[in-house]
Structures are given as structure tokens and as C-alpha cells.
PDB file of C-alpha atoms in Angstrom:
ATOM      1  CA  MET M   1      -3.211-134.907 -31.071  1.00  0.00           C
ATOM      2  CA  ALA M   2      -5.113-132.199 -28.974  1.00  0.00           C
ATOM      3  CA  GLU M   3      -7.834-132.206 -26.633  1.00  0.00           C
ATOM      4  CA  VAL M   4     -10.923-130.206 -25.618  1.00  0.00           C
ATOM      5  CA  SER M   5      -9.795-128.002 -22.550  1.00  0.00           C
ATOM      6  CA  ALA M   6     -12.597-125.827 -21.760  1.00  0.00           C
ATOM      7  CA  LEU M   7     -16.160-125.066 -23.377  1.00  0.00           C
ATOM      8  CA  TYR M   8     -18.530-122.020 -23.041  1.00  0.00           C
ATOM      9  CA  ILE M   9     -21.678-120.785 -23.890  1.00  0.00           C
ATOM     10  CA  TYR M  10     -23.139-116.796 -23.577  1.00  0.00           C
ATOM     11  CA  PRO M  11     -26.931-117.501 -23.470  1.00  0.00           C
ATOM     12  CA  VAL M  12     -27.345-113.605 -23.274  1.00  0.00           C
ATOM     13  CA  LYS M  13     -25.056-112.021 -25.754  1.00  0.00           C
ATOM     14  CA  SER M  14     -22.222-110.126 -24.150  1.00  0.00           C
ATOM     15  CA  MET M  15     -23.130-111.550 -20.773  1.00  0.00           C
ATOM     16  CA  ALA M  16     -20.593-113.459 -18.505  1.00  0.00           C
ATOM     17  CA  GLY M  17     -19.849-116.757 -20.245  1.00  0.00           C
ATOM     18  CA  VAL M  18     -20.902-120.259 -18.536  1.00  0.00           C
ATOM     19  CA  ALA M  19     -18.414-122.873 -18.476  1.00  0.00           C
ATOM     20  CA  LEU M  20     -19.538-126.500 -19.426  1.00  0.00           C
ATOM     21  CA  GLU M  21     -18.255-129.807 -18.879  1.00  0.00           C
ATOM     22  CA  SER M  22     -20.201-130.906 -22.194  1.00  0.00           C
ATOM     23  CA  ALA M  23     -22.744-129.154 -24.793  1.00  0.00           C
ATOM     24  CA  GLU M  24     -25.020-130.103 -27.765  1.00  0.00           C
ATOM     25  CA  LEU M  25     -23.790-129.222 -31.288  1.00  0.00           C
ATOM     26  CA  THR M  26     -26.151-127.511 -33.149  1.00  0.00           C
ATOM     27  CA  ARG M  27     -25.875-125.983 -36.861  1.00  0.00           C
ATOM     28  CA  GLU M  28     -26.196-122.470 -35.198  1.00  0.00           C
ATOM     29  CA  GLY M  29     -23.311-122.931 -32.393  1.00  0.00           C
ATOM     30  CA  LEU M  30     -23.468-124.519 -28.869  1.00  0.00           C
ATOM     31  CA  ALA M  31     -27.223-125.319 -27.902  1.00  0.00           C
ATOM     32  CA  LEU M  32     -28.457-122.042 -26.156  1.00  0.00           C
ATOM     33  CA  ASP M  33     -25.434-119.989 -27.449  1.00  0.00           C
ATOM     34  CA  ARG M  34     -26.451-116.166 -27.683  1.00  0.00           C
ATOM     35  CA  ARG M  35     -29.907-117.199 -28.362  1.00  0.00           C
ATOM     36  CA  TRP M  36     -31.197-113.814 -26.261  1.00  0.00           C
ATOM     37  CA  MET M  37     -29.776-110.290 -26.695  1.00  0.00           C
ATOM     38  CA  VAL M  38     -30.258-107.030 -25.338  1.00  0.00           C
ATOM     39  CA  ILE M  39     -31.325-103.978 -27.468  1.00  0.00           C
ATOM     40  CA  THR M  40     -32.774-100.554 -27.253  1.00  0.00           C
ATOM     41  CA  GLU M  41     -36.092-100.138 -26.748  1.00  0.00           C
ATOM     42  CA  THR M  42     -36.698 -97.337 -29.618  1.00  0.00           C
ATOM     43  CA  SER M  43     -33.864 -97.579 -32.000  1.00  0.00           C
ATOM     44  CA  GLY M  44     -33.412-101.449 -31.655  1.00  0.00           C
ATOM     45  CA  GLN M  45     -29.618-101.311 -31.322  1.00  0.00           C
ATOM     46  CA  PHE M  46     -28.073-104.150 -29.789  1.00  0.00           C
ATOM     47  CA  MET M  47     -26.122-103.843 -26.655  1.00  0.00           C
ATOM     48  CA  SER M  48     -22.795-105.215 -25.946  1.00  0.00           C
ATOM     49  CA  GLN M  49     -19.597-104.769 -23.566  1.00  0.00           C
ATOM     50  CA  ARG M  50     -18.516-102.146 -26.633  1.00  0.00           C
ATOM     51  CA  VAL M  51     -20.913 -99.604 -25.169  1.00  0.00           C
ATOM     52  CA  CYS M  52     -21.790-101.238 -21.768  1.00  0.00           C
ATOM     53  CA  PRO M  53     -18.937-103.009 -20.158  1.00  0.00           C
ATOM     54  CA  ALA M  54     -20.821-103.489 -17.024  1.00  0.00           C
ATOM     55  CA  MET M  55     -22.922-106.288 -19.123  1.00  0.00           C
ATOM     56  CA  ALA M  56     -19.877-108.615 -17.863  1.00  0.00           C
ATOM     57  CA  THR M  57     -20.993-108.502 -14.213  1.00  0.00           C
ATOM     58  CA  LEU M  58     -25.016-110.140 -15.434  1.00  0.00           C
ATOM     59  CA  THR M  59     -24.699-113.907 -15.726  1.00  0.00           C
ATOM     60  CA  ALA M  60     -27.374-115.870 -17.704  1.00  0.00           C
ATOM     61  CA  SER M  61     -27.797-119.351 -17.389  1.00  0.00           C
ATOM     62  CA  VAL M  62     -30.536-121.889 -18.312  1.00  0.00           C
ATOM     63  CA  VAL M  63     -32.216-123.879 -15.721  1.00  0.00           C
ATOM     64  CA  GLY M  64     -34.697-126.470 -16.960  1.00  0.00           C
ATOM     65  CA  GLU M  65     -37.220-124.346 -18.957  1.00  0.00           C
ATOM     66  CA  CYS M  66     -36.182-120.904 -17.051  1.00  0.00           C
ATOM     67  CA  LEU M  67     -33.544-118.685 -18.373  1.00  0.00           C
ATOM     68  CA  VAL M  68     -32.190-116.742 -15.189  1.00  0.00           C
ATOM     69  CA  LEU M  69     -30.565-113.675 -15.244  1.00  0.00           C
ATOM     70  CA  SER M  70     -28.251-112.938 -12.243  1.00  0.00           C
ATOM     71  CA  ASP M  71     -26.762-109.625 -11.358  1.00  0.00           C
ATOM     72  CA  ALA M  72     -23.344-109.079  -8.894  1.00  0.00           C
ATOM     73  CA  ARG M  73     -25.547-108.703  -6.151  1.00  0.00           C
ATOM     74  CA  GLY M  74     -26.995-112.155  -6.492  1.00  0.00           C
ATOM     75  CA  GLU M  75     -30.189-110.739  -7.420  1.00  0.00           C
ATOM     76  CA  THR M  76     -31.827-113.001  -9.881  1.00  0.00           C
ATOM     77  CA  PHE M  77     -34.690-112.639 -12.672  1.00  0.00           C
ATOM     78  CA  GLU M  78     -36.225-115.760 -14.497  1.00  0.00           C
ATOM     79  CA  LEU M  79     -38.275-115.983 -17.682  1.00  0.00           C
ATOM     80  CA  SER M  80     -39.437-118.876 -19.595  1.00  0.00           C
ATOM     81  CA  THR M  81     -37.121-120.038 -22.490  1.00  0.00           C
ATOM     82  CA  THR M  82     -40.074-120.150 -24.601  1.00  0.00           C
ATOM     83  CA  ALA M  83     -41.480-116.763 -23.775  1.00  0.00           C
ATOM     84  CA  HIS M  84     -43.619-115.355 -26.579  1.00  0.00           C
ATOM     85  CA  GLY M  85     -44.171-111.898 -27.433  1.00  0.00           C
ATOM     86  CA  PRO M  86     -44.196-109.792 -30.655  1.00  0.00           C
ATOM     87  CA  THR M  87     -41.630-110.108 -33.265  1.00  0.00           C
ATOM     88  CA  VAL M  88     -39.331-106.963 -33.227  1.00  0.00           C
ATOM     89  CA  GLU M  89     -36.568-105.697 -35.524  1.00  0.00           C
ATOM     90  CA  ALA M  90     -33.039-104.806 -34.144  1.00  0.00           C
ATOM     91  CA  THR M  91     -29.713-103.801 -35.657  1.00  0.00           C
ATOM     92  CA  LEU M  92     -26.814-105.945 -35.008  1.00  0.00           C
ATOM     93  CA  PHE M  93     -23.940-103.979 -36.136  1.00  0.00           C
ATOM     94  CA  LYS M  94     -25.069-102.934 -40.045  1.00  0.00           C
ATOM     95  CA  GLU M  95     -27.476-106.023 -40.276  1.00  0.00           C
ATOM     96  CA  ARG M  96     -31.218-105.991 -39.590  1.00  0.00           C
ATOM     97  CA  VAL M  97     -32.167-108.993 -37.531  1.00  0.00           C
ATOM     98  CA  THR M  98     -35.464-110.439 -35.966  1.00  0.00           C
ATOM     99  CA  GLY M  99     -36.349-111.433 -32.389  1.00  0.00           C
ATOM    100  CA  ILE M 100     -39.204-112.235 -29.865  1.00  0.00           C
ATOM    101  CA  ASP M 101     -39.396-109.753 -27.452  1.00  0.00           C
ATOM    102  CA  GLN M 102     -39.102-111.060 -23.750  1.00  0.00           C
ATOM    103  CA  GLY M 103     -41.639-108.682 -22.120  1.00  0.00           C
ATOM    104  CA  ASP M 104     -41.554-105.670 -20.028  1.00  0.00           C
ATOM    105  CA  GLU M 105     -40.719-106.834 -16.967  1.00  0.00           C
ATOM    106  CA  VAL M 106     -37.267-108.196 -17.825  1.00  0.00           C
ATOM    107  CA  GLY M 107     -36.784-105.011 -19.836  1.00  0.00           C
ATOM    108  CA  ARG M 108     -37.285-103.175 -16.632  1.00  0.00           C
ATOM    109  CA  TRP M 109     -34.700-105.297 -14.576  1.00  0.00           C
ATOM    110  CA  LEU M 110     -32.040-104.811 -17.201  1.00  0.00           C
ATOM    111  CA  THR M 111     -32.472-101.139 -17.439  1.00  0.00           C
ATOM    112  CA  GLU M 112     -32.368-100.896 -13.628  1.00  0.00           C
ATOM    113  CA  ARG M 113     -29.146-102.519 -13.681  1.00  0.00           C
ATOM    114  CA  LEU M 114     -27.436-101.234 -16.554  1.00  0.00           C
ATOM    115  CA  GLY M 115     -29.139 -98.326 -17.172  1.00  0.00           C
ATOM    116  CA  ALA M 116     -30.584 -96.038 -20.163  1.00  0.00           C
ATOM    117  CA  HIS M 117     -28.333 -96.202 -23.278  1.00  0.00           C
ATOM    118  CA  LYS M 118     -28.571 -92.633 -24.664  1.00  0.00           C
ATOM    119  CA  GLY M 119     -31.863 -92.219 -23.081  1.00  0.00           C
ATOM    120  CA  GLU M 120     -33.340 -95.437 -24.135  1.00  0.00           C
ATOM    121  CA  ALA M 121     -34.629 -98.371 -21.977  1.00  0.00           C
ATOM    122  CA  LEU M 122     -33.610-101.536 -22.603  1.00  0.00           C
ATOM    123  CA  ARG M 123     -35.428-104.778 -23.943  1.00  0.00           C
ATOM    124  CA  LEU M 124     -34.739-108.542 -24.110  1.00  0.00           C
ATOM    125  CA  ILE M 125     -35.138-110.329 -27.457  1.00  0.00           C
ATOM    126  CA  ARG M 126     -34.872-114.070 -28.122  1.00  0.00           C
ATOM    127  CA  VAL M 127     -33.908-115.674 -31.613  1.00  0.00           C
ATOM    128  CA  PRO M 128     -36.887-116.557 -33.505  1.00  0.00           C
ATOM    129  CA  GLU M 129     -37.751-120.330 -33.900  1.00  0.00           C
ATOM    130  CA  ASN M 130     -37.657-119.776 -37.882  1.00  0.00           C
ATOM    131  CA  ASN M 131     -34.200-118.030 -37.534  1.00  0.00           C
ATOM    132  CA  GLN M 132     -32.734-117.130 -40.963  1.00  0.00           C
ATOM    133  CA  ARG M 133     -29.939-115.268 -39.929  1.00  0.00           C
ATOM    134  CA  ARG M 134     -26.952-115.998 -42.264  1.00  0.00           C
ATOM    135  CA  VAL M 135     -23.243-116.886 -41.901  1.00  0.00           C
ATOM    136  CA  GLU M 136     -21.252-114.440 -44.524  1.00  0.00           C
ATOM    137  CA  PRO M 137     -21.145-116.399 -47.450  1.00  0.00           C
ATOM    138  CA  ASP M 138     -17.679-115.450 -49.041  1.00  0.00           C
ATOM    139  CA  VAL M 139     -15.897-117.680 -46.501  1.00  0.00           C
ATOM    140  CA  LEU M 140     -18.159-120.562 -46.955  1.00  0.00           C
ATOM    141  CA  LYS M 141     -18.386-123.129 -49.987  1.00  0.00           C
ATOM    142  CA  ALA M 142     -20.233-122.887 -53.125  1.00  0.00           C
ATOM    143  CA  ASP M 143     -23.826-123.265 -52.336  1.00  0.00           C
ATOM    144  CA  GLU M 144     -23.438-123.971 -48.698  1.00  0.00           C
ATOM    145  CA  VAL M 145     -25.420-122.098 -45.891  1.00  0.00           C
ATOM    146  CA  HIS M 146     -25.139-121.877 -42.466  1.00  0.00           C
ATOM    147  CA  ARG M 147     -26.914-119.714 -39.695  1.00  0.00           C
ATOM    148  CA  THR M 148     -26.140-118.264 -36.845  1.00  0.00           C
ATOM    149  CA  GLY M 149     -28.257-116.739 -33.666  1.00  0.00           C
ATOM    150  CA  PHE M 150     -27.024-113.289 -32.252  1.00  0.00           C
ATOM    151  CA  ALA M 151     -23.379-113.992 -32.123  1.00  0.00           C
ATOM    152  CA  ASP M 152     -21.215-111.317 -33.929  1.00  0.00           C
ATOM    153  CA  GLY M 153     -21.280-113.568 -37.310  1.00  0.00           C
ATOM    154  CA  PHE M 154     -20.363-116.916 -36.658  1.00  0.00           C
ATOM    155  CA  PRO M 155     -21.956-119.752 -34.544  1.00  0.00           C
ATOM    156  CA  PHE M 156     -18.314-121.151 -33.095  1.00  0.00           C
ATOM    157  CA  LEU M 157     -15.185-119.345 -31.977  1.00  0.00           C
ATOM    158  CA  VAL M 158     -12.511-121.781 -31.523  1.00  0.00           C
ATOM    159  CA  ALA M 159      -9.311-120.453 -29.818  1.00  0.00           C
ATOM    160  CA  PHE M 160      -5.639-122.146 -28.321  1.00  0.00           C
ATOM    161  CA  GLU M 161      -4.253-122.104 -25.345  1.00  0.00           C
ATOM    162  CA  ALA M 162      -0.992-121.921 -26.418  1.00  0.00           C
ATOM    163  CA  SER M 163      -1.824-118.871 -28.163  1.00  0.00           C
ATOM    164  CA  LEU M 164      -2.953-117.250 -24.901  1.00  0.00           C
ATOM    165  CA  GLU M 165       0.098-118.224 -23.440  1.00  0.00           C
ATOM    166  CA  ALA M 166       2.278-116.831 -26.043  1.00  0.00           C
ATOM    167  CA  LEU M 167       0.033-113.265 -25.551  1.00  0.00           C
ATOM    168  CA  ASN M 168       0.377-113.145 -22.245  1.00  0.00           C
ATOM    169  CA  ALA M 169       4.385-113.854 -22.372  1.00  0.00           C
ATOM    170  CA  ARG M 170       4.654-110.782 -25.072  1.00  0.00           C
ATOM    171  CA  ILE M 171       2.724-108.528 -22.880  1.00  0.00           C
ATOM    172  CA  GLY M 172       4.695-109.494 -19.735  1.00  0.00           C
ATOM    173  CA  VAL M 173       1.904-108.783 -16.991  1.00  0.00           C
ATOM    174  CA  GLU M 174       2.218-110.294 -13.570  1.00  0.00           C
ATOM    175  CA  SER M 175      -1.364-111.166 -13.716  1.00  0.00           C
ATOM    176  CA  PRO M 176      -1.984-113.136 -17.213  1.00  0.00           C
ATOM    177  CA  LEU M 177      -5.140-112.444 -18.854  1.00  0.00           C
ATOM    178  CA  SER M 178      -7.571-115.223 -18.929  1.00  0.00           C
ATOM    179  CA  MET M 179      -9.269-116.657 -21.836  1.00  0.00           C
ATOM    180  CA  ASN M 180     -12.555-114.792 -20.898  1.00  0.00           C
ATOM    181  CA  ARG M 181     -11.392-111.644 -22.395  1.00  0.00           C
ATOM    182  CA  PHE M 182     -11.697-113.661 -25.827  1.00  0.00           C
ATOM    183  CA  ARG M 183     -15.049-115.107 -25.190  1.00  0.00           C
ATOM    184  CA  PRO M 184     -14.477-118.337 -26.852  1.00  0.00           C
ATOM    185  CA  ASN M 185     -16.819-121.827 -27.243  1.00  0.00           C
ATOM    186  CA  ILE M 186     -14.248-124.226 -27.887  1.00  0.00           C
ATOM    187  CA  VAL M 187     -10.584-124.233 -26.402  1.00  0.00           C
ATOM    188  CA  LEU M 188      -8.228-126.466 -27.205  1.00  0.00           C
ATOM    189  CA  LYS M 189      -4.911-127.621 -25.749  1.00  0.00           C
ATOM    190  CA  GLY M 190      -2.270-129.946 -26.627  1.00  0.00           C
ATOM    191  CA  HIS M 191       1.657-130.424 -26.336  1.00  0.00           C
ATOM    192  CA  GLU M 192       2.199-130.113 -29.837  1.00  0.00           C
ATOM    193  CA  LEU M 193      -0.112-127.258 -30.371  1.00  0.00           C
ATOM    194  CA  ALA M 194       1.924-124.142 -31.586  1.00  0.00           C
ATOM    195  CA  ALA M 195       1.022-120.835 -30.463  1.00  0.00           C
ATOM    196  CA  TRP M 196      -1.011-119.303 -33.397  1.00  0.00           C
ATOM    197  CA  SER M 197      -1.212-122.123 -35.575  1.00  0.00           C
ATOM    198  CA  GLU M 198      -5.086-122.133 -35.398  1.00  0.00           C
ATOM    199  CA  HIS M 199      -4.839-119.789 -38.080  1.00  0.00           C
ATOM    200  CA  GLY M 200      -3.760-122.678 -40.420  1.00  0.00           C
ATOM    201  CA  VAL M 201      -6.096-125.389 -39.461  1.00  0.00           C
ATOM    202  CA  THR M 202      -8.897-125.774 -41.477  1.00  0.00           C
ATOM    203  CA  GLY M 203     -10.685-128.404 -39.642  1.00  0.00           C
ATOM    204  CA  VAL M 204     -11.336-129.545 -36.061  1.00  0.00           C
ATOM    205  CA  ALA M 205     -12.902-133.296 -35.539  1.00  0.00           C
ATOM    206  CA  ALA M 206     -13.578-135.717 -32.881  1.00  0.00           C
ATOM    207  CA  CYS M 207     -10.986-138.022 -33.303  1.00  0.00           C
ATOM    208  CA  HIS M 208     -13.543-140.939 -33.985  1.00  0.00           C
ATOM    209  CA  GLY M 209     -15.507-138.761 -36.708  1.00  0.00           C
ATOM    210  CA  GLN M 210     -18.673-137.615 -34.660  1.00  0.00           C
ATOM    211  CA  TYR M 211     -18.275-133.898 -35.336  1.00  0.00           C
ATOM    212  CA  VAL M 212     -16.211-131.858 -37.672  1.00  0.00           C
ATOM    213  CA  LEU M 213     -16.065-128.148 -37.523  1.00  0.00           C
ATOM    214  CA  ARG M 214     -14.589-125.754 -40.388  1.00  0.00           C
ATOM    215  CA  LEU M 215     -12.508-123.038 -39.427  1.00  0.00           C
ATOM    216  CA  CYS M 216     -13.417-120.377 -41.770  1.00  0.00           C
ATOM    217  CA  LYS M 217     -11.478-117.024 -40.943  1.00  0.00           C
ATOM    218  CA  PRO M 218      -9.232-115.107 -38.112  1.00  0.00           C
ATOM    219  CA  CYS M 219     -11.483-113.302 -35.515  1.00  0.00           C
ATOM    220  CA  LYS M 220     -10.688-109.664 -35.324  1.00  0.00           C
ATOM    221  CA  ARG M 221     -10.838-108.542 -31.874  1.00  0.00           C
ATOM    222  CA  CYS M 222     -12.595-105.388 -30.555  1.00  0.00           C
ATOM    223  CA  LYS M 223     -12.588-103.308 -27.205  1.00  0.00           C
ATOM    224  CA  ILE M 224     -14.511-106.071 -25.467  1.00  0.00           C
ATOM    225  CA  THR M 225     -10.926-107.742 -24.741  1.00  0.00           C
ATOM    226  CA  THR M 226     -10.051-104.949 -22.760  1.00  0.00           C
ATOM    227  CA  VAL M 227     -12.936-105.393 -20.469  1.00  0.00           C
ATOM    228  CA  ASP M 228     -12.292-106.713 -16.771  1.00  0.00           C
ATOM    229  CA  GLN M 229     -14.744-109.814 -17.149  1.00  0.00           C
ATOM    230  CA  ALA M 230     -15.045-109.962 -13.134  1.00  0.00           C
ATOM    231  CA  LEU M 231     -15.225-106.197 -13.038  1.00  0.00           C
ATOM    232  CA  GLY M 232     -17.257-105.122 -16.088  1.00  0.00           C
ATOM    233  CA  VAL M 233     -14.807-102.258 -16.385  1.00  0.00           C
ATOM    234  CA  VAL M 234     -12.152-101.118 -19.303  1.00  0.00           C
ATOM    235  CA  ALA M 235      -8.802-102.165 -17.875  1.00  0.00           C
ATOM    236  CA  GLY M 236      -6.610-100.235 -20.319  1.00  0.00           C
ATOM    237  CA  LYS M 237      -5.044-101.134 -23.818  1.00  0.00           C
ATOM    238  CA  GLU M 238      -4.216-104.399 -23.445  1.00  0.00           C
ATOM    239  CA  PRO M 239      -4.479-107.162 -25.050  1.00  0.00           C
ATOM    240  CA  LEU M 240      -5.325-105.131 -28.129  1.00  0.00           C
ATOM    241  CA  LYS M 241      -2.374-103.074 -28.341  1.00  0.00           C
ATOM    242  CA  THR M 242      -0.299-106.067 -28.106  1.00  0.00           C
ATOM    243  CA  LEU M 243      -1.910-108.125 -30.404  1.00  0.00           C
ATOM    244  CA  ALA M 244      -1.829-105.486 -33.081  1.00  0.00           C
ATOM    245  CA  THR M 245       1.764-106.162 -33.008  1.00  0.00           C
ATOM    246  CA  MET M 246       1.864-110.184 -32.811  1.00  0.00           C
ATOM    247  CA  GLY M 247       1.807-110.829 -36.659  1.00  0.00           C
ATOM    248  CA  ASN M 248      -0.195-114.063 -36.156  1.00  0.00           C
ATOM    249  CA  VAL M 249      -2.292-113.270 -38.997  1.00  0.00           C
ATOM    250  CA  ASP M 250      -1.255-111.747 -42.544  1.00  0.00           C
ATOM    251  CA  GLN M 251      -3.766-108.808 -42.139  1.00  0.00           C
ATOM    252  CA  THR M 252      -3.723-105.219 -40.422  1.00  0.00           C
ATOM    253  CA  GLY M 253      -5.382-105.700 -36.870  1.00  0.00           C
ATOM    254  CA  ALA M 254      -5.469-107.319 -33.895  1.00  0.00           C
ATOM    255  CA  PHE M 255      -6.732-111.142 -34.057  1.00  0.00           C
ATOM    256  CA  PHE M 256      -6.964-114.131 -31.756  1.00  0.00           C
ATOM    257  CA  GLY M 257      -9.010-117.173 -32.176  1.00  0.00           C
ATOM    258  CA  GLU M 258     -10.823-118.810 -35.375  1.00  0.00           C
ATOM    259  CA  ASN M 259     -14.504-118.207 -36.611  1.00  0.00           C
ATOM    260  CA  ALA M 260     -15.960-121.755 -37.228  1.00  0.00           C
ATOM    261  CA  VAL M 261     -19.057-123.498 -38.625  1.00  0.00           C
ATOM    262  CA  LEU M 262     -20.285-127.053 -38.089  1.00  0.00           C
ATOM    263  CA  GLU M 263     -19.784-129.230 -41.184  1.00  0.00           C
ATOM    264  CA  HIS M 264     -20.851-132.688 -39.651  1.00  0.00           C
ATOM    265  CA  GLY M 265     -22.239-133.385 -36.129  1.00  0.00           C
ATOM    266  CA  ALA M 266     -25.497-131.513 -35.472  1.00  0.00           C
ATOM    267  CA  GLY M 267     -27.179-133.449 -32.459  1.00  0.00           C
ATOM    268  CA  TYR M 268     -23.855-134.866 -30.929  1.00  0.00           C
ATOM    269  CA  VAL M 269     -22.384-133.665 -27.794  1.00  0.00           C
ATOM    270  CA  ILE M 270     -18.731-132.276 -27.435  1.00  0.00           C
ATOM    271  CA  ASN M 271     -17.139-132.601 -24.009  1.00  0.00           C
ATOM    272  CA  VAL M 272     -14.419-131.274 -22.537  1.00  0.00           C
ATOM    273  CA  GLY M 273     -11.416-133.838 -22.494  1.00  0.00           C
ATOM    274  CA  ASP M 274     -12.464-134.983 -26.105  1.00  0.00           C
ATOM    275  CA  ALA M 275      -9.933-135.985 -28.379  1.00  0.00           C
ATOM    276  CA  ILE M 276      -9.483-133.806 -31.086  1.00  0.00           C
ATOM    277  CA  VAL M 277      -7.623-134.117 -34.467  1.00  0.00           C
ATOM    278  CA  LEU M 278      -6.609-131.358 -36.664  1.00  0.00           C
ATOM    279  CA  ASP M 279      -6.684-130.911 -40.255  1.00  0.00           C
ATOM    280  CA  GLY M 280      -4.234-128.528 -41.994  1.00  0.00           C
ATOM    281  CA  GLY M 281      -1.906-127.724 -39.456  1.00  0.00           C
ATOM    282  CA  GLY M 282      -1.780-127.072 -35.718  1.00  0.00           C
ATOM    283  CA  GLN M 283       1.608-128.714 -35.281  1.00  0.00           C
TER     284      GLN M 283
END
């Protein structure tokens, strides 16, 4: 038996995570997760810590009907979570996506704090109400459709505490890396959970069956994992250097955590402390 040890959302893609005690499950991820994204004003390229590590120093939280952005100095900017604007196109990796532009003022606020990117000012966009962005179909069941907001590709990322402990033991650092380097949504712990066994798990379910997530594919990690999430700077080559040698996945590269979709339970609430049943592995 396992349990949920932590829950995180990232309302604005690539900004600091928000730890929660409970969260509503939706077909597109935990409620309010990655529903906004920073893009460049002219080319519409998405911004992330890959090219702008300082994004880690900005926090986005939802208070009532407001999205509240905060910087490291405590200065804030508020806008409505339903702010209307023109529909714009943006590029998320090689994919064209649409979003609702959130206005000039928040664009200026972001540009002042993060700087222009390749000479372009920044804008903020929101996932449209009729979001059609689909999860890659080759890892889904036949005729199955799942959608996600502005996450890299899947609505959920599940991680095991035991795997982080094993990674830190291999790296051997005096100050162990925090789970925030990997930006998961759902973290699981349990005395019987073996490190890296998440890659053999096919399902994660509440013990009474209120919700079921299916783990679809290992998450290949990028240079964001090397960013110190408190300082917003690249801190070295770890954990990518060591992850690539772990052999935890039968593929070349650095992997940590599992991408997942919600099979059942939209509208239910997941809580820290929930007892979890794993299907297909974990021991």
C-alpha cells in the first residue's frame, strides 16, 4: 500500500510550484495546473526555465477569482482568472497551440522581471475554454482521447519518493536534491515502494476506487532539473548526469517519474494522505 505524500500545481507553466493539501482532479490535470503560459510577443515561442531559469523565482497562485503573480521581492500583479482577450497562436515545442492573451499590463510586468527574450517582449496566455490540445495518441488505448493544457505533453506527472532517495544516494551530495527539481503533480511514498518501480506500474488508484490514473510512459528529463528552484539559476550538471547512468528505464537518456492520464474520477478530490493501490508493480 502507498499513500499520496505531496501534491503540486504550477498555474503558470515553468513558474514555481504551489504545494497543496488537496486538489480537484480533471481530465486535463489537477485543477488550475499549467493553465497559463508565458510566450514571446512576436514569434509566440513558449518560455520555460530551459531558456529562462529565473522563471523559477516567480510564483503564481489562484486566490478566489484572481491569478496572483509574485516575484522574489514580494511585488505582485493580479488579474482575473477569466480575463478575456484575443485568441493567439503559440508554439509549444514543435506544436502549434492556441491561447487567450491576458493583456498588455501583465506582459509588461513579466518583461520587467524576466527581461526580453531575443529582443522580444513577453505575453501571458490562458488555455481557452474549448481546449482541443490532445495527448499523443500512440501511448493511449485505441480510440481514446485525452487532453492537456500547457503541460509539456501529459496532464499528470507522478513521482516516487523512493526514486528520489535512490538518486540522491547515487549522486552522494551533502545537500540532497529536492523533489521540486522534477516538478511533479502527485508524489507517492510507502515502505514497500521500491525505487524506480513506478516504471513498472500501470495504474494508480484510490483504495476505494474514487479515481484511477494510468501511467503511460516514463518522463524524459531536460535541463530544468539542473535549475536551483529557489535561486533561479543553473546549479550544475546534476541530476541529469547521474540519471543518465541509472538504467532505471530501458531507453537511452535521463528519466524520472511517469506521465499519466486520468481514466476515472474527474471531479473527485485527491488529498495528501490518500491511501493508494498500485496496479502492475511498485513492490
